[in-house]
PDB file of C-alpha atoms and ligand atoms in Angstrom:
ATOM      1  CA  UNK A   1     -12.915 -12.303  -7.367  1.00 52.00           C
ATOM      2  CA  UNK A   2     -14.562 -10.287  -4.606  1.00 77.00           C
ATOM      3  CA  UNK A   3     -16.044  -6.851  -5.000  1.00 93.00           C
ATOM      4  CA  UNK A   4     -13.032  -5.294  -3.329  1.00 98.00           C
ATOM      5  CA  UNK A   5     -11.339  -2.636  -5.469  1.00 98.00           C
ATOM      6  CA  UNK A   6      -7.813  -3.396  -4.208  1.00 98.00           C
ATOM      7  CA  UNK A   7      -8.318  -7.146  -4.774  1.00 98.00           C
ATOM      8  CA  UNK A   8      -9.164  -6.288  -8.373  1.00 98.00           C
ATOM      9  CA  UNK A   9      -6.294  -3.854  -8.875  1.00 98.00           C
ATOM     10  CA  UNK A  10      -3.709  -6.104  -7.205  1.00 98.00           C
ATOM     11  CA  UNK A  11      -4.757  -9.097  -9.284  1.00 97.00           C
ATOM     12  CA  UNK A  12      -4.542  -7.232 -12.570  1.00 95.00           C
ATOM     13  CA  UNK A  13      -8.241  -6.648 -13.346  1.00 96.00           C
ATOM     14  CA  UNK A  14      -7.557  -3.134 -14.649  1.00 97.00           C
ATOM     15  CA  UNK A  15      -4.060  -3.665 -16.069  1.00 96.00           C
ATOM     16  CA  UNK A  16      -2.760  -1.148 -13.536  1.00 97.00           C
ATOM     17  CA  UNK A  17       0.925  -0.359 -13.890  1.00 98.00           C
ATOM     18  CA  UNK A  18       2.760  -1.805 -10.900  1.00 98.00           C
ATOM     19  CA  UNK A  19       5.870  -0.227  -9.425  1.00 98.00           C
ATOM     20  CA  UNK A  20       6.626  -3.721  -8.130  1.00 98.00           C
ATOM     21  CA  UNK A  21       4.829  -7.026  -7.811  1.00 98.00           C
ATOM     22  CA  UNK A  22       5.457 -10.607  -6.934  1.00 98.00           C
ATOM     23  CA  UNK A  23       3.082 -13.495  -6.320  1.00 98.00           C
ATOM     24  CA  UNK A  24       2.075 -12.139  -2.895  1.00 98.00           C
ATOM     25  CA  UNK A  25       1.987  -8.340  -3.170  1.00 98.00           C
ATOM     26  CA  UNK A  26       1.506  -5.469  -5.614  1.00 98.00           C
ATOM     27  CA  UNK A  27       2.592  -1.830  -5.476  1.00 98.00           C
ATOM     28  CA  UNK A  28       0.804   0.887  -7.449  1.00 98.00           C
ATOM     29  CA  UNK A  29       0.215   4.629  -7.389  1.00 98.00           C
ATOM     30  CA  UNK A  30      -2.512   6.136  -5.231  1.00 98.00           C
ATOM     31  CA  UNK A  31      -5.280   7.637  -7.381  1.00 98.00           C
ATOM     32  CA  UNK A  32      -5.446  10.740  -5.173  1.00 98.00           C
ATOM     33  CA  UNK A  33      -1.838  11.413  -4.163  1.00 98.00           C
ATOM     34  CA  UNK A  34      -1.079  13.550  -1.109  1.00 97.00           C
ATOM     35  CA  UNK A  35       2.536  14.041  -2.215  1.00 97.00           C
ATOM     36  CA  UNK A  36       4.549  13.814  -5.461  1.00 98.00           C
ATOM     37  CA  UNK A  37       5.153  10.153  -4.624  1.00 98.00           C
ATOM     38  CA  UNK A  38       2.256   8.229  -3.099  1.00 98.00           C
ATOM     39  CA  UNK A  39       2.320   4.459  -3.452  1.00 98.00           C
ATOM     40  CA  UNK A  40       0.067   1.776  -2.075  1.00 98.00           C
ATOM     41  CA  UNK A  41       1.529  -1.587  -1.113  1.00 99.00           C
ATOM     42  CA  UNK A  42      -1.131  -4.289  -0.877  1.00 98.00           C
ATOM     43  CA  UNK A  43      -1.361  -8.055  -0.453  1.00 98.00           C
ATOM     44  CA  UNK A  44      -2.883  -9.918  -3.408  1.00 98.00           C
ATOM     45  CA  UNK A  45      -5.157 -11.853  -1.052  1.00 98.00           C
ATOM     46  CA  UNK A  46      -7.967  -9.992   0.663  1.00 98.00           C
ATOM     47  CA  UNK A  47      -7.068  -8.916   4.194  1.00 98.00           C
ATOM     48  CA  UNK A  48      -9.392  -6.300   5.641  1.00 98.00           C
ATOM     49  CA  UNK A  49      -6.856  -4.457   7.781  1.00 98.00           C
ATOM     50  CA  UNK A  50      -3.674  -4.980   9.779  1.00 98.00           C
ATOM     51  CA  UNK A  51      -5.883  -6.322  12.578  1.00 98.00           C
ATOM     52  CA  UNK A  52      -6.800  -9.327  10.435  1.00 97.00           C
ATOM     53  CA  UNK A  53      -3.239 -10.092   9.305  1.00 97.00           C
ATOM     54  CA  UNK A  54      -1.548 -12.887  11.238  1.00 96.00           C
ATOM     55  CA  UNK A  55       0.702 -14.188   8.481  1.00 98.00           C
ATOM     56  CA  UNK A  56       4.227 -13.124   9.441  1.00 98.00           C
ATOM     57  CA  UNK A  57       5.634 -14.071   6.081  1.00 98.00           C
ATOM     58  CA  UNK A  58       3.128 -11.812   4.333  1.00 98.00           C
ATOM     59  CA  UNK A  59       3.941  -9.021   6.795  1.00 98.00           C
ATOM     60  CA  UNK A  60       7.552  -9.350   5.723  1.00 98.00           C
ATOM     61  CA  UNK A  61       6.597  -9.394   2.040  1.00 98.00           C
ATOM     62  CA  UNK A  62       4.718  -6.112   2.430  1.00 98.00           C
ATOM     63  CA  UNK A  63       7.615  -4.284   4.106  1.00 98.00           C
ATOM     64  CA  UNK A  64      10.054  -5.820   1.671  1.00 98.00           C
ATOM     65  CA  UNK A  65       7.917  -4.477  -1.188  1.00 98.00           C
ATOM     66  CA  UNK A  66       8.129  -0.995   0.351  1.00 98.00           C
ATOM     67  CA  UNK A  67      11.900  -1.273   0.411  1.00 98.00           C
ATOM     68  CA  UNK A  68      12.242  -2.640  -3.116  1.00 98.00           C
ATOM     69  CA  UNK A  69       9.835  -0.058  -4.570  1.00 98.00           C
ATOM     70  CA  UNK A  70      11.640   2.883  -2.947  1.00 98.00           C
ATOM     71  CA  UNK A  71      15.002   1.599  -4.139  1.00 98.00           C
ATOM     72  CA  UNK A  72      13.592   1.225  -7.637  1.00 98.00           C
ATOM     73  CA  UNK A  73      12.383   4.826  -7.595  1.00 97.00           C
ATOM     74  CA  UNK A  74      15.586   6.102  -5.916  1.00 98.00           C
ATOM     75  CA  UNK A  75      13.608   7.335  -2.931  1.00 97.00           C
ATOM     76  CA  UNK A  76      15.621   7.525   0.270  1.00 97.00           C
ATOM     77  CA  UNK A  77      13.317   9.596   2.507  1.00 97.00           C
ATOM     78  CA  UNK A  78       9.718   8.526   2.837  1.00 98.00           C
ATOM     79  CA  UNK A  79       6.881   7.941   5.234  1.00 97.00           C
ATOM     80  CA  UNK A  80       4.933   4.703   5.571  1.00 98.00           C
ATOM     81  CA  UNK A  81       1.415   4.771   6.990  1.00 98.00           C
ATOM     82  CA  UNK A  82      -1.119   2.052   7.729  1.00 98.00           C
ATOM     83  CA  UNK A  83      -4.553   3.346   8.676  1.00 98.00           C
ATOM     84  CA  UNK A  84      -6.357   0.647  10.638  1.00 98.00           C
ATOM     85  CA  UNK A  85     -10.078   1.107  11.183  1.00 98.00           C
ATOM     86  CA  UNK A  86     -12.507   3.905  10.359  1.00 98.00           C
ATOM     87  CA  UNK A  87     -11.472   5.922  13.384  1.00 97.00           C
ATOM     88  CA  UNK A  88      -7.902   6.000  12.103  1.00 97.00           C
ATOM     89  CA  UNK A  89      -8.888   7.124   8.601  1.00 97.00           C
ATOM     90  CA  UNK A  90      -9.122   3.774   6.824  1.00 98.00           C
ATOM     91  CA  UNK A  91     -11.483   4.105   3.861  1.00 98.00           C
ATOM     92  CA  UNK A  92     -10.564   1.093   1.764  1.00 98.00           C
ATOM     93  CA  UNK A  93     -10.942  -2.105   3.754  1.00 98.00           C
ATOM     94  CA  UNK A  94      -8.197  -4.047   2.051  1.00 98.00           C
ATOM     95  CA  UNK A  95      -4.917  -3.699   3.922  1.00 98.00           C
ATOM     96  CA  UNK A  96      -2.517  -1.228   2.350  1.00 98.00           C
ATOM     97  CA  UNK A  97       0.669   0.546   3.297  1.00 98.00           C
ATOM     98  CA  UNK A  98       0.877   4.132   2.091  1.00 98.00           C
ATOM     99  CA  UNK A  99       4.358   5.213   0.977  1.00 98.00           C
ATOM    100  CA  UNK A 100       4.596   8.996   0.802  1.00 98.00           C
ATOM    101  CA  UNK A 101       7.544  11.033  -0.401  1.00 98.00           C
ATOM    102  CA  UNK A 102       8.746  13.928  -2.558  1.00 96.00           C
ATOM    103  CA  UNK A 103       7.926  16.830  -0.282  1.00 95.00           C
ATOM    104  CA  UNK A 104       8.845  17.882   3.259  1.00 94.00           C
ATOM    105  CA  UNK A 105       7.009  15.663   5.732  1.00 95.00           C
ATOM    106  CA  UNK A 106       6.351  17.169   9.132  1.00 93.00           C
ATOM    107  CA  UNK A 107       6.583  15.184  12.309  1.00 94.00           C
ATOM    108  CA  UNK A 108       4.442  14.851  14.316  1.00 92.00           C
ATOM    109  CA  UNK A 109       1.916  14.784  11.493  1.00 81.00           C
ATOM    110  CA  UNK A 110      -0.792  17.443  11.474  1.00 63.00           C
TER     111      UNK A 110
HETATM  112  P1  5GP B   1      -7.116   4.765   3.453  1.00 50.19           P
HETATM  113  O1  5GP B   1      -7.813   6.039   3.833  1.00 50.19           O
HETATM  114  O2  5GP B   1      -8.055   3.584   3.411  1.00 50.19           O
HETATM  115  O3  5GP B   1      -5.891   4.511   4.313  1.00 50.19           O
HETATM  116  O4  5GP B   1      -6.519   4.997   2.019  1.00 50.19           O
HETATM  117  C1  5GP B   1      -7.186   4.644   0.863  1.00 50.19           C
HETATM  118  C2  5GP B   1      -6.379   5.199  -0.277  1.00 50.19           C
HETATM  119  O5  5GP B   1      -6.754   4.534  -1.451  1.00 50.19           O
HETATM  120  C3  5GP B   1      -6.612   6.704  -0.502  1.00 50.19           C
HETATM  121  O6  5GP B   1      -5.354   7.374  -0.450  1.00 50.19           O
HETATM  122  C4  5GP B   1      -7.241   6.753  -1.894  1.00 50.19           C
HETATM  123  O7  5GP B   1      -6.829   7.862  -2.645  1.00 50.19           O
HETATM  124  C5  5GP B   1      -6.786   5.442  -2.506  1.00 50.19           C
HETATM  125  N1  5GP B   1      -7.698   4.874  -3.490  1.00 50.19           N
HETATM  126  C6  5GP B   1      -9.042   4.709  -3.361  1.00 50.19           C
HETATM  127  N2  5GP B   1      -9.563   4.123  -4.456  1.00 50.19           N
HETATM  128  C7  5GP B   1      -8.520   3.908  -5.298  1.00 50.19           C
HETATM  129  C8  5GP B   1      -8.424   3.324  -6.606  1.00 50.19           C
HETATM  130  O8  5GP B   1      -9.406   2.892  -7.215  1.00 50.19           O
HETATM  131  N3  5GP B   1      -7.190   3.271  -7.169  1.00 50.19           N
HETATM  132  C9  5GP B   1      -6.077   3.750  -6.523  1.00 50.19           C
HETATM  133  N4  5GP B   1      -4.901   3.646  -7.174  1.00 50.19           N
HETATM  134  N5  5GP B   1      -6.131   4.296  -5.296  1.00 50.19           N
HETATM  135  C10 5GP B   1      -7.338   4.379  -4.691  1.00 50.19           C
HETATM  136 ZN1   ZN B   2      -9.555  -6.985  -1.146  1.00 50.19          ZN
END
């Protein structure tokens, strides 16, 4: 397994509790939540960012995991964010979709 923290988490290295998982993706809580609900949806294989993802089936799996996780948690209103590249705020270079909910979310974001 690589040195990537999300590769490790998603593949069970730390016995992290998953909100949802299947053979392709895992969903777990962000360690530093910006809202009462803050999930991370990640592929189990290492993909550095959305730029490197060209697998349409995996793209679908990731969005499907967002949907399933929110239904499981009875969340109807939420924001999904993918930071791609340092300049956009990406700090962990393993693709992840943030799912944020549980407080008023302004738009446009500040
Ligand atoms: P980025 O800025 O790359 O879009 O978001 C990275 C996110 O990963 C941040 O919200 C940060 O709190 C979260 N994060 C970083 N390290 C860990 C970790 O070890 N475990 C979990 N659950 N979240 C992490
Ligand atoms: Zn990785």
